[in-house]
């Protein structure tokens, strides 16, 4: 059955609730080596045979750098309050330290000014995974020095753009950088060491805390936060083995970040489990990490069902999945939000990413009728509204993603956009979900402000 997108009942969200769309630099920008841009670890990783499913890379991506004005108009046409994007560190500081690129900074100035001119709030993320390759050759996030380089980079961005940004996030999804990039080897830089991943996790958190301290000392005006990917770890059965494993994975995946950020300590169970692979740290690190957060970002896509018998496949259990094979479960989203607030008393919290990849065939009329995505967004936004009603301090919601883009190791085959991108022509065509989102926001505003 066709159902449109309703955000209802309207009064359960604060009237200044922010609705947005999100992207990241490497996934959309292209212009990979123009204007003196340095290489990032993802430029290098894409050249490794077999690293990317379709053998693609980010050299052109959505060609956003060359289509900035068109994309700004596209964002405005959606009627959103805010646009979440990331800054490519090697575009603005090609070596990761030292000289800045005027052209690179100029691009982000045009982006930010173009958003403000259209009445859209710029939400910037400093690190959405594309570390300068020069820093990787010096140890990357395994090296403590990279945390200090990151602080310099953050200060430079604030000097240039800080007065115009509505929000600054330090990192996007440190778990992905550490675990997928350094333990499982399926994301850049492609390493396979549990000890390396643990050290990377620590340095990412440390750099976050040091950056917050430095930005505040410099007089930050934009609210400062960090974005975490969170999947509730749910035991497959009630057996003690499944429950214990789910609890441990909760320690590694959720509490590993929230405990140091909000409580100033690492969780005992995950720390003990790491044994000799636990990170090396200095005496003041935990205090540095636990800086007050102006806001927290949560990215939610799916739950993770944990079975001591081995990997658990939702398809084998007849459950609905997206094109990524990720189970569609909005109830777990609601449960996650209420549990996190119960356990941590969350600061103002944004859903900084939520969305789904679907096959999205272009129909005979030239359009994409992505009812499956509309249903995904409808049920997940309802979960957000329900959590807000129960007291979770939710301040905004961003759809992932504005447009189809480079989905990392999956290449261009997986489409998350509410705007379709034809990779042969780079034409952008809003999907049915884009119209549904815009219309839902219009209706919500009328109700919320009535
Ligand atoms: O595309 C990614 C994004 O870069 C980070 N969060 C998850 C999305 C979907 O996989």
Tab-separated table of C-alpha atoms and ligand atoms in Angstrom:
chain	number	residue	atom	x	y	z
A	1	UNK	CA	0.000	0.000	0.000
A	2	UNK	CA	1.268	3.477	-0.856
A	3	UNK	CA	1.659	5.627	2.222
A	4	UNK	CA	3.049	9.073	2.336
A	5	UNK	CA	5.364	10.484	4.957
A	6	UNK	CA	3.666	11.926	8.018
A	7	UNK	CA	5.410	13.481	10.963
A	8	UNK	CA	2.771	13.157	13.542
A	9	UNK	CA	1.710	14.245	16.096
A	10	UNK	CA	3.475	17.484	15.474
A	11	UNK	CA	3.552	18.912	18.978
A	12	UNK	CA	5.780	16.149	20.323
A	13	UNK	CA	8.866	17.652	18.716
A	14	UNK	CA	10.250	21.006	19.780
A	15	UNK	CA	9.167	23.751	17.353
A	16	UNK	CA	12.808	24.530	16.559
A	17	UNK	CA	13.491	20.871	15.703
A	18	UNK	CA	15.930	20.813	12.778
A	19	UNK	CA	15.231	18.773	9.658
A	20	UNK	CA	18.078	18.170	7.276
A	21	UNK	CA	19.913	16.038	4.769
A	22	UNK	CA	23.496	14.808	5.000
A	23	UNK	CA	26.485	13.922	2.822
A	24	UNK	CA	30.245	13.612	3.229
A	25	UNK	CA	33.115	15.075	1.234
A	26	UNK	CA	34.739	11.968	-0.241
A	27	UNK	CA	31.391	10.464	-1.178
A	28	UNK	CA	30.208	13.365	-3.344
A	29	UNK	CA	32.913	15.919	-4.119
A	30	UNK	CA	35.124	14.438	-6.855
A	31	UNK	CA	37.802	16.930	-8.063
A	32	UNK	CA	40.193	14.513	-6.408
A	33	UNK	CA	43.457	16.161	-7.375
A	34	UNK	CA	42.461	19.652	-8.426
A	35	UNK	CA	43.685	22.946	-7.019
A	36	UNK	CA	46.494	21.304	-5.082
A	37	UNK	CA	44.281	18.953	-3.074
A	38	UNK	CA	46.343	16.301	-1.287
A	39	UNK	CA	45.546	12.597	-1.448
A	40	UNK	CA	43.463	11.028	1.260
A	41	UNK	CA	43.706	7.478	2.563
A	42	UNK	CA	40.537	6.698	0.593
A	43	UNK	CA	42.118	7.843	-2.702
A	44	UNK	CA	44.895	5.360	-2.010
A	45	UNK	CA	42.651	2.565	-0.713
A	46	UNK	CA	40.454	2.699	-3.832
A	47	UNK	CA	43.502	1.788	-5.926
A	48	UNK	CA	43.995	-1.498	-4.043
A	49	UNK	CA	42.744	-4.306	-6.277
A	50	UNK	CA	39.487	-5.719	-4.932
A	51	UNK	CA	39.039	-3.057	-2.234
A	52	UNK	CA	35.925	-1.529	-3.817
A	53	UNK	CA	33.185	-3.888	-5.013
A	54	UNK	CA	32.721	-2.272	-8.425
A	55	UNK	CA	36.341	-1.152	-8.813
A	56	UNK	CA	35.282	2.500	-8.606
A	57	UNK	CA	36.790	5.440	-6.745
A	58	UNK	CA	36.031	8.989	-5.644
A	59	UNK	CA	37.792	10.813	-8.463
A	60	UNK	CA	34.546	12.165	-9.910
A	61	UNK	CA	31.924	10.886	-7.458
A	62	UNK	CA	28.915	13.222	-7.844
A	63	UNK	CA	31.139	16.020	-9.163
A	64	UNK	CA	29.794	18.206	-6.387
A	65	UNK	CA	32.782	20.570	-6.422
A	66	UNK	CA	31.960	21.574	-9.994
A	67	UNK	CA	28.201	21.601	-9.449
A	68	UNK	CA	28.068	23.504	-6.203
A	69	UNK	CA	25.446	26.069	-7.197
A	70	UNK	CA	23.158	23.438	-8.704
A	71	UNK	CA	23.480	21.329	-5.554
A	72	UNK	CA	22.820	24.289	-3.270
A	73	UNK	CA	19.606	24.968	-5.197
A	74	UNK	CA	18.760	21.277	-4.947
A	75	UNK	CA	19.172	21.314	-1.166
A	76	UNK	CA	17.052	24.456	-0.935
A	77	UNK	CA	14.333	22.843	-3.051
A	78	UNK	CA	13.888	20.192	-0.348
A	79	UNK	CA	12.758	22.774	2.182
A	80	UNK	CA	15.221	21.571	4.837
A	81	UNK	CA	16.496	23.660	7.756
A	82	UNK	CA	20.052	22.344	7.671
A	83	UNK	CA	22.633	20.590	5.542
A	84	UNK	CA	25.230	18.309	7.123
A	85	UNK	CA	28.446	17.984	5.115
A	86	UNK	CA	32.051	17.184	5.858
A	87	UNK	CA	35.247	19.050	5.120
A	88	UNK	CA	37.977	17.194	3.273
A	89	UNK	CA	41.084	17.726	5.372
A	90	UNK	CA	43.485	17.124	2.416
A	91	UNK	CA	41.530	19.600	0.281
A	92	UNK	CA	42.117	22.423	2.764
A	93	UNK	CA	45.491	21.341	4.177
A	94	UNK	CA	47.051	19.017	1.593
A	95	UNK	CA	49.818	17.622	3.827
A	96	UNK	CA	47.666	17.379	6.953
A	97	UNK	CA	49.793	20.092	8.599
A	98	UNK	CA	51.504	23.296	7.543
A	99	UNK	CA	50.273	25.297	4.557
A	100	UNK	CA	46.598	25.768	3.871
A	101	UNK	CA	45.043	25.683	0.412
A	102	UNK	CA	43.296	28.959	-0.408
A	103	UNK	CA	41.324	27.192	-3.151
A	104	UNK	CA	40.241	24.417	-0.802
A	105	UNK	CA	39.134	26.799	1.933
A	106	UNK	CA	37.487	28.950	-0.727
A	107	UNK	CA	35.331	26.033	-1.826
A	108	UNK	CA	33.949	25.555	1.689
A	109	UNK	CA	33.438	29.288	2.092
A	110	UNK	CA	31.319	29.270	-1.070
A	111	UNK	CA	29.418	26.241	0.215
A	112	UNK	CA	28.730	27.793	3.618
A	113	UNK	CA	27.857	31.214	2.231
A	114	UNK	CA	25.620	29.603	-0.393
A	115	UNK	CA	23.748	27.700	2.319
A	116	UNK	CA	23.316	30.784	4.479
A	117	UNK	CA	22.111	32.805	1.497
A	118	UNK	CA	19.399	30.185	1.036
A	119	UNK	CA	18.435	30.167	4.698
A	120	UNK	CA	19.981	26.741	5.392
A	121	UNK	CA	22.122	26.079	8.457
A	122	UNK	CA	25.571	24.599	7.796
A	123	UNK	CA	26.413	21.575	10.000
A	124	UNK	CA	30.082	20.753	9.382
A	125	UNK	CA	31.943	17.549	10.230
A	126	UNK	CA	35.716	17.809	10.377
A	127	UNK	CA	36.587	14.148	9.858
A	128	UNK	CA	34.405	11.866	7.802
A	129	UNK	CA	37.246	9.363	7.223
A	130	UNK	CA	39.386	10.984	4.476
A	131	UNK	CA	42.608	11.451	6.459
A	132	UNK	CA	45.467	13.064	4.477
A	133	UNK	CA	47.653	10.261	3.119
A	134	UNK	CA	50.793	12.112	4.238
A	135	UNK	CA	49.670	11.642	7.840
A	136	UNK	CA	48.980	7.963	7.181
A	137	UNK	CA	52.593	7.497	6.107
A	138	UNK	CA	53.520	8.873	9.536
A	139	UNK	CA	51.328	6.380	11.369
A	140	UNK	CA	47.854	7.800	10.742
A	141	UNK	CA	45.456	7.556	13.662
A	142	UNK	CA	47.738	4.989	15.312
A	143	UNK	CA	50.172	7.838	15.988
A	144	UNK	CA	49.403	10.118	18.911
A	145	UNK	CA	50.818	13.012	16.928
A	146	UNK	CA	47.858	12.803	14.519
A	147	UNK	CA	45.600	13.909	17.380
A	148	UNK	CA	47.647	17.101	17.665
A	149	UNK	CA	47.577	17.621	13.892
A	150	UNK	CA	43.819	17.268	14.039
A	151	UNK	CA	43.583	19.988	16.693
A	152	UNK	CA	45.548	22.374	14.438
A	153	UNK	CA	43.278	21.508	11.520
A	154	UNK	CA	40.145	22.069	13.642
A	155	UNK	CA	41.452	25.451	14.783
A	156	UNK	CA	42.187	26.468	11.194
A	157	UNK	CA	38.670	25.592	10.084
A	158	UNK	CA	37.174	27.504	12.970
A	159	UNK	CA	39.311	30.559	12.129
A	160	UNK	CA	38.077	30.475	8.549
A	161	UNK	CA	34.449	29.368	8.899
A	162	UNK	CA	33.585	29.255	12.588
A	163	UNK	CA	31.499	32.425	12.673
A	164	UNK	CA	29.229	31.061	9.936
A	165	UNK	CA	28.776	27.425	11.003
A	166	UNK	CA	25.676	26.328	12.906
A	167	UNK	CA	27.441	23.258	14.280
A	168	UNK	CA	30.818	21.525	14.263
A	169	UNK	CA	31.314	17.781	14.715
A	170	UNK	CA	34.814	16.501	15.274
A	171	UNK	CA	34.510	12.933	13.950
A	172	UNK	CA	31.968	10.863	12.110
A	173	UNK	CA	31.650	7.279	13.386
A	174	UNK	CA	35.017	6.579	15.061
A	175	UNK	CA	33.990	2.905	15.328
A	176	UNK	CA	34.027	2.607	11.549
A	177	UNK	CA	37.448	4.241	11.205
A	178	UNK	CA	38.938	2.065	13.938
A	179	UNK	CA	37.258	-1.293	13.436
A	180	UNK	CA	36.425	-1.454	9.724
A	181	UNK	CA	39.597	0.418	8.772
A	182	UNK	CA	42.192	-1.033	11.165
A	183	UNK	CA	40.857	-4.365	12.462
A	184	UNK	CA	38.730	-5.807	9.678
A	185	UNK	CA	40.655	-4.173	6.822
A	186	UNK	CA	37.595	-3.552	4.662
A	187	UNK	CA	37.806	0.274	4.796
A	188	UNK	CA	40.820	2.573	4.434
A	189	UNK	CA	43.580	2.222	5.408
A	190	UNK	CA	42.918	-1.521	5.191
A	191	UNK	CA	44.776	-2.790	8.271
A	192	UNK	CA	43.970	-5.929	10.225
A	193	UNK	CA	45.154	-5.527	13.792
A	194	UNK	CA	42.943	-5.424	16.866
A	195	UNK	CA	45.617	-3.567	18.831
A	196	UNK	CA	45.922	-0.949	16.077
A	197	UNK	CA	42.154	-0.475	16.061
A	198	UNK	CA	42.061	0.015	19.829
A	199	UNK	CA	44.832	2.603	19.650
A	200	UNK	CA	43.077	4.392	16.780
A	201	UNK	CA	39.836	4.485	18.764
A	202	UNK	CA	41.664	6.078	21.677
A	203	UNK	CA	43.444	8.664	19.536
A	204	UNK	CA	40.209	9.611	17.782
A	205	UNK	CA	38.501	10.210	21.122
A	206	UNK	CA	41.539	12.019	22.477
A	207	UNK	CA	41.719	14.277	19.420
A	208	UNK	CA	38.020	15.021	19.828
A	209	UNK	CA	38.507	16.139	23.431
A	210	UNK	CA	41.660	18.137	22.695
A	211	UNK	CA	39.941	19.823	19.744
A	212	UNK	CA	36.948	20.814	21.875
A	213	UNK	CA	39.281	22.327	24.464
A	214	UNK	CA	41.217	24.253	21.817
A	215	UNK	CA	38.151	25.464	19.915
A	216	UNK	CA	36.565	26.723	23.133
A	217	UNK	CA	39.798	28.427	24.175
A	218	UNK	CA	39.752	30.145	20.778
A	219	UNK	CA	36.202	31.405	21.429
A	220	UNK	CA	34.049	28.865	19.556
A	221	UNK	CA	30.613	30.138	18.646
A	222	UNK	CA	29.264	27.029	16.887
A	223	UNK	CA	27.971	24.238	19.156
A	224	UNK	CA	30.488	21.386	19.301
A	225	UNK	CA	29.804	17.654	19.216
A	226	UNK	CA	30.728	14.228	17.840
A	227	UNK	CA	28.811	11.721	15.709
A	228	UNK	CA	28.625	8.041	16.705
A	229	UNK	CA	27.132	5.108	14.811
A	230	UNK	CA	25.028	3.090	17.197
A	231	UNK	CA	23.439	-0.304	16.585
A	232	UNK	CA	21.757	-1.902	19.564
A	233	UNK	CA	23.250	-5.343	20.193
A	234	UNK	CA	20.324	-7.675	20.721
A	235	UNK	CA	20.806	-11.328	21.802
A	236	UNK	CA	19.374	-13.830	19.318
A	237	UNK	CA	17.972	-15.936	22.171
A	238	UNK	CA	17.625	-15.710	25.917
A	239	UNK	CA	20.520	-18.094	26.431
A	240	UNK	CA	23.219	-16.910	28.844
A	241	UNK	CA	25.820	-17.251	26.052
A	242	UNK	CA	23.912	-14.999	23.625
A	243	UNK	CA	23.142	-12.461	26.314
A	244	UNK	CA	26.743	-12.313	27.504
A	245	UNK	CA	28.039	-11.878	23.963
A	246	UNK	CA	25.514	-9.136	23.198
A	247	UNK	CA	26.505	-7.322	26.380
A	248	UNK	CA	30.202	-7.524	25.473
A	249	UNK	CA	29.537	-6.231	21.965
A	250	UNK	CA	27.530	-3.415	23.503
A	251	UNK	CA	30.679	-2.628	25.494
A	252	UNK	CA	32.851	-2.517	22.383
A	253	UNK	CA	30.364	-0.796	20.080
A	254	UNK	CA	28.412	1.679	22.223
A	255	UNK	CA	29.779	2.074	25.743
A	256	UNK	CA	33.378	2.211	24.424
A	257	UNK	CA	32.501	5.686	23.125
A	258	UNK	CA	29.756	6.942	25.407
A	259	UNK	CA	31.473	5.994	28.686
A	260	UNK	CA	34.656	8.003	28.070
A	261	UNK	CA	32.794	10.882	26.428
A	262	UNK	CA	30.098	11.220	29.084
A	263	UNK	CA	31.601	9.487	32.150
A	264	UNK	CA	35.349	9.863	31.731
A	265	UNK	CA	36.232	6.140	31.729
A	266	UNK	CA	36.367	3.124	29.444
A	267	UNK	CA	33.941	0.270	30.181
A	268	UNK	CA	35.601	-2.463	32.271
A	269	UNK	CA	34.217	-5.402	30.303
A	270	UNK	CA	35.453	-4.249	26.881
A	271	UNK	CA	38.773	-3.073	28.331
A	272	UNK	CA	39.366	-6.453	29.991
A	273	UNK	CA	38.346	-8.260	26.822
A	274	UNK	CA	40.977	-6.342	24.846
A	275	UNK	CA	43.682	-7.647	27.177
A	276	UNK	CA	47.105	-6.937	25.650
A	277	UNK	CA	45.412	-5.064	22.778
A	278	UNK	CA	44.056	-2.347	25.085
A	279	UNK	CA	45.244	1.124	24.045
A	280	UNK	CA	48.200	2.904	25.568
A	281	UNK	CA	47.212	6.203	27.130
A	282	UNK	CA	48.538	8.984	29.282
A	283	UNK	CA	47.292	9.966	32.719
A	284	UNK	CA	45.305	13.000	31.609
A	285	UNK	CA	43.737	11.475	28.481
A	286	UNK	CA	40.405	10.422	29.968
A	287	UNK	CA	39.833	13.852	31.463
A	288	UNK	CA	40.688	15.399	28.093
A	289	UNK	CA	38.188	13.181	26.280
A	290	UNK	CA	35.304	13.938	28.648
A	291	UNK	CA	34.775	17.550	27.582
A	292	UNK	CA	31.188	18.720	27.907
A	293	UNK	CA	29.339	18.072	24.652
A	294	UNK	CA	27.069	20.793	23.301
A	295	UNK	CA	25.340	18.023	21.388
A	296	UNK	CA	25.662	14.369	20.433
A	297	UNK	CA	25.037	12.935	16.969
A	298	UNK	CA	23.677	9.432	16.537
A	299	UNK	CA	23.680	7.601	13.210
A	300	UNK	CA	21.230	4.713	13.153
A	301	UNK	CA	20.557	2.229	10.358
A	302	UNK	CA	19.818	-1.157	11.901
A	303	UNK	CA	20.164	-3.388	14.954
A	304	UNK	CA	22.734	-6.154	15.321
A	305	UNK	CA	21.445	-9.520	16.439
A	306	UNK	CA	24.128	-11.378	18.354
A	307	UNK	CA	24.312	-15.160	18.423
A	308	UNK	CA	26.986	-17.256	20.082
A	309	UNK	CA	26.313	-19.814	17.319
A	310	UNK	CA	27.786	-17.530	14.644
A	311	UNK	CA	26.636	-14.786	12.261
A	312	UNK	CA	22.909	-14.145	12.303
A	313	UNK	CA	21.235	-13.469	8.958
A	314	UNK	CA	17.961	-11.484	8.994
A	315	UNK	CA	17.046	-12.771	5.520
A	316	UNK	CA	17.191	-16.370	6.722
A	317	UNK	CA	14.716	-15.323	9.416
A	318	UNK	CA	12.353	-13.794	6.860
A	319	UNK	CA	12.922	-10.255	8.096
A	320	UNK	CA	12.834	-7.189	5.843
A	321	UNK	CA	16.193	-5.785	4.798
A	322	UNK	CA	17.505	-2.886	2.745
A	323	UNK	CA	19.734	-3.284	-0.304
A	324	UNK	CA	22.724	-3.390	2.078
A	325	UNK	CA	21.220	-6.503	3.682
A	326	UNK	CA	20.609	-4.496	6.860
A	327	UNK	CA	17.455	-5.388	8.739
A	328	UNK	CA	14.761	-2.703	8.820
A	329	UNK	CA	13.806	-2.328	12.478
A	330	UNK	CA	12.506	1.042	13.649
A	331	UNK	CA	11.482	-0.378	17.045
A	332	UNK	CA	15.139	-0.975	17.849
A	333	UNK	CA	15.810	2.671	16.978
A	334	UNK	CA	13.239	3.804	19.521
A	335	UNK	CA	14.582	1.347	22.093
A	336	UNK	CA	18.146	2.548	21.490
A	337	UNK	CA	17.277	6.205	21.993
A	338	UNK	CA	15.308	5.673	25.183
A	339	UNK	CA	17.951	3.330	26.611
A	340	UNK	CA	20.787	5.771	25.874
A	341	UNK	CA	18.942	8.595	27.564
A	342	UNK	CA	18.093	6.413	30.555
A	343	UNK	CA	21.713	5.313	30.963
A	344	UNK	CA	23.537	8.547	30.139
A	345	UNK	CA	21.157	11.516	30.441
A	346	UNK	CA	21.966	12.597	26.901
A	347	UNK	CA	22.870	16.143	25.904
A	348	UNK	CA	20.791	17.637	23.053
A	349	UNK	CA	20.893	14.855	20.478
A	350	UNK	CA	20.677	14.923	16.711
A	351	UNK	CA	19.948	11.962	14.517
A	352	UNK	CA	22.786	12.888	12.192
A	353	UNK	CA	22.147	10.001	9.774
A	354	UNK	CA	19.268	7.687	9.064
A	355	UNK	CA	18.145	6.212	5.782
A	356	UNK	CA	18.238	3.172	3.562
A	357	UNK	CA	19.758	1.867	0.336
A	358	UNK	CA	17.186	0.464	-2.068
A	359	UNK	CA	17.471	-0.741	-5.688
A	360	UNK	CA	15.736	2.403	-6.999
A	361	UNK	CA	15.101	1.486	-10.634
A	362	UNK	CA	14.333	4.446	-12.885
A	363	UNK	CA	10.793	3.880	-14.187
A	364	UNK	CA	9.444	4.487	-17.699
A	365	UNK	CA	8.423	8.007	-16.647
A	366	UNK	CA	12.071	8.755	-15.848
A	367	UNK	CA	11.366	8.915	-12.099
A	368	UNK	CA	12.245	6.775	-9.097
A	369	UNK	CA	9.182	5.738	-7.097
A	370	UNK	CA	11.018	4.670	-3.962
A	371	UNK	CA	8.100	3.718	-1.782
A	372	UNK	CA	10.386	1.407	0.229
A	373	UNK	CA	12.527	4.393	1.230
A	374	UNK	CA	9.456	6.481	2.075
A	375	UNK	CA	8.273	3.647	4.326
A	376	UNK	CA	11.715	3.411	5.927
A	377	UNK	CA	11.800	7.135	6.647
A	378	UNK	CA	8.196	7.218	7.858
A	379	UNK	CA	8.667	4.417	10.383
A	380	UNK	CA	12.031	5.679	11.606
A	381	UNK	CA	10.857	9.273	11.987
A	382	UNK	CA	7.905	7.892	13.960
A	383	UNK	CA	10.411	6.161	16.256
A	384	UNK	CA	12.177	9.494	16.772
A	385	UNK	CA	8.902	11.244	17.582
A	386	UNK	CA	8.015	8.497	20.048
A	387	UNK	CA	11.382	8.765	21.775
A	388	UNK	CA	11.040	12.557	21.987
A	389	UNK	CA	7.602	12.105	23.505
A	390	UNK	CA	9.199	9.908	26.170
A	391	UNK	CA	11.703	12.602	27.071
A	392	UNK	CA	14.758	11.960	24.911
A	393	UNK	CA	16.195	15.432	24.153
A	394	UNK	CA	16.060	15.156	20.366
A	395	UNK	CA	16.933	18.324	18.506
A	396	UNK	CA	17.059	17.333	14.846
A	397	UNK	CA	17.034	14.633	12.190
A	398	UNK	CA	19.104	14.304	8.989
A	399	UNK	CA	18.293	11.917	6.174
A	400	UNK	CA	21.234	9.968	4.794
A	401	UNK	CA	21.631	10.974	2.099
A	402	UNK	CA	20.914	14.047	0.033
A	403	UNK	CA	21.870	12.146	-3.115
A	404	UNK	CA	23.191	8.798	-4.286
A	405	UNK	CA	26.937	8.704	-3.803
A	406	UNK	CA	30.089	6.642	-3.328
A	407	UNK	CA	29.123	4.064	-0.728
A	408	UNK	CA	32.699	3.240	0.321
A	409	UNK	CA	33.647	-0.422	-0.232
A	410	UNK	CA	30.310	-0.977	-2.033
A	411	UNK	CA	31.161	1.638	-4.687
A	412	UNK	CA	28.262	3.239	-6.530
A	413	UNK	CA	25.980	0.195	-6.615
A	414	UNK	CA	24.192	1.020	-3.357
A	415	UNK	CA	21.955	4.059	-3.518
A	416	UNK	CA	21.057	5.918	-0.318
A	417	UNK	CA	19.973	9.227	-1.867
A	418	UNK	CA	16.583	10.864	-1.850
A	419	UNK	CA	17.885	12.394	-5.071
A	420	UNK	CA	18.887	10.022	-7.876
A	421	UNK	CA	22.256	10.518	-9.559
A	422	UNK	CA	22.782	9.209	-13.070
A	423	UNK	CA	26.500	8.438	-12.982
A	424	UNK	CA	26.796	8.600	-16.798
A	425	UNK	CA	25.465	12.151	-17.039
A	426	UNK	CA	25.679	13.209	-13.366
A	427	UNK	CA	22.107	14.486	-13.686
A	428	UNK	CA	20.281	14.783	-10.376
A	429	UNK	CA	16.605	13.810	-10.207
A	430	UNK	CA	14.661	13.999	-6.953
A	431	UNK	CA	13.069	10.653	-6.094
A	432	UNK	CA	9.541	10.301	-4.739
A	433	UNK	CA	11.084	10.249	-1.242
A	434	UNK	CA	12.538	13.738	-1.774
A	435	UNK	CA	9.094	15.101	-2.544
A	436	UNK	CA	7.543	13.159	0.342
A	437	UNK	CA	10.161	14.522	2.771
A	438	UNK	CA	9.702	18.103	1.561
A	439	UNK	CA	5.909	17.844	1.797
A	440	UNK	CA	6.074	16.251	5.241
A	441	UNK	CA	8.286	19.070	6.530
A	442	UNK	CA	5.926	21.681	5.109
A	443	UNK	CA	2.926	20.047	6.792
A	444	UNK	CA	4.857	19.583	10.059
A	445	UNK	CA	5.833	23.249	10.175
A	446	UNK	CA	2.236	24.335	9.727
A	447	UNK	CA	1.164	22.035	12.577
A	448	UNK	CA	4.113	22.734	14.864
A	449	UNK	CA	3.749	26.478	14.613
A	450	UNK	CA	-0.055	26.574	14.708
B	1	LIG	O1	27.494	6.186	3.651
B	1	LIG	C1	27.696	5.962	5.013
B	1	LIG	C2	28.190	7.215	5.697
B	1	LIG	O2	29.352	7.702	5.102
B	1	LIG	C3	28.481	6.944	7.147
B	1	LIG	N1	27.361	6.305	7.802
B	1	LIG	C4	26.752	5.178	7.141
B	1	LIG	C5	26.429	5.524	5.699
B	1	LIG	C6	25.768	4.318	5.002
B	1	LIG	O3	26.625	3.230	5.011
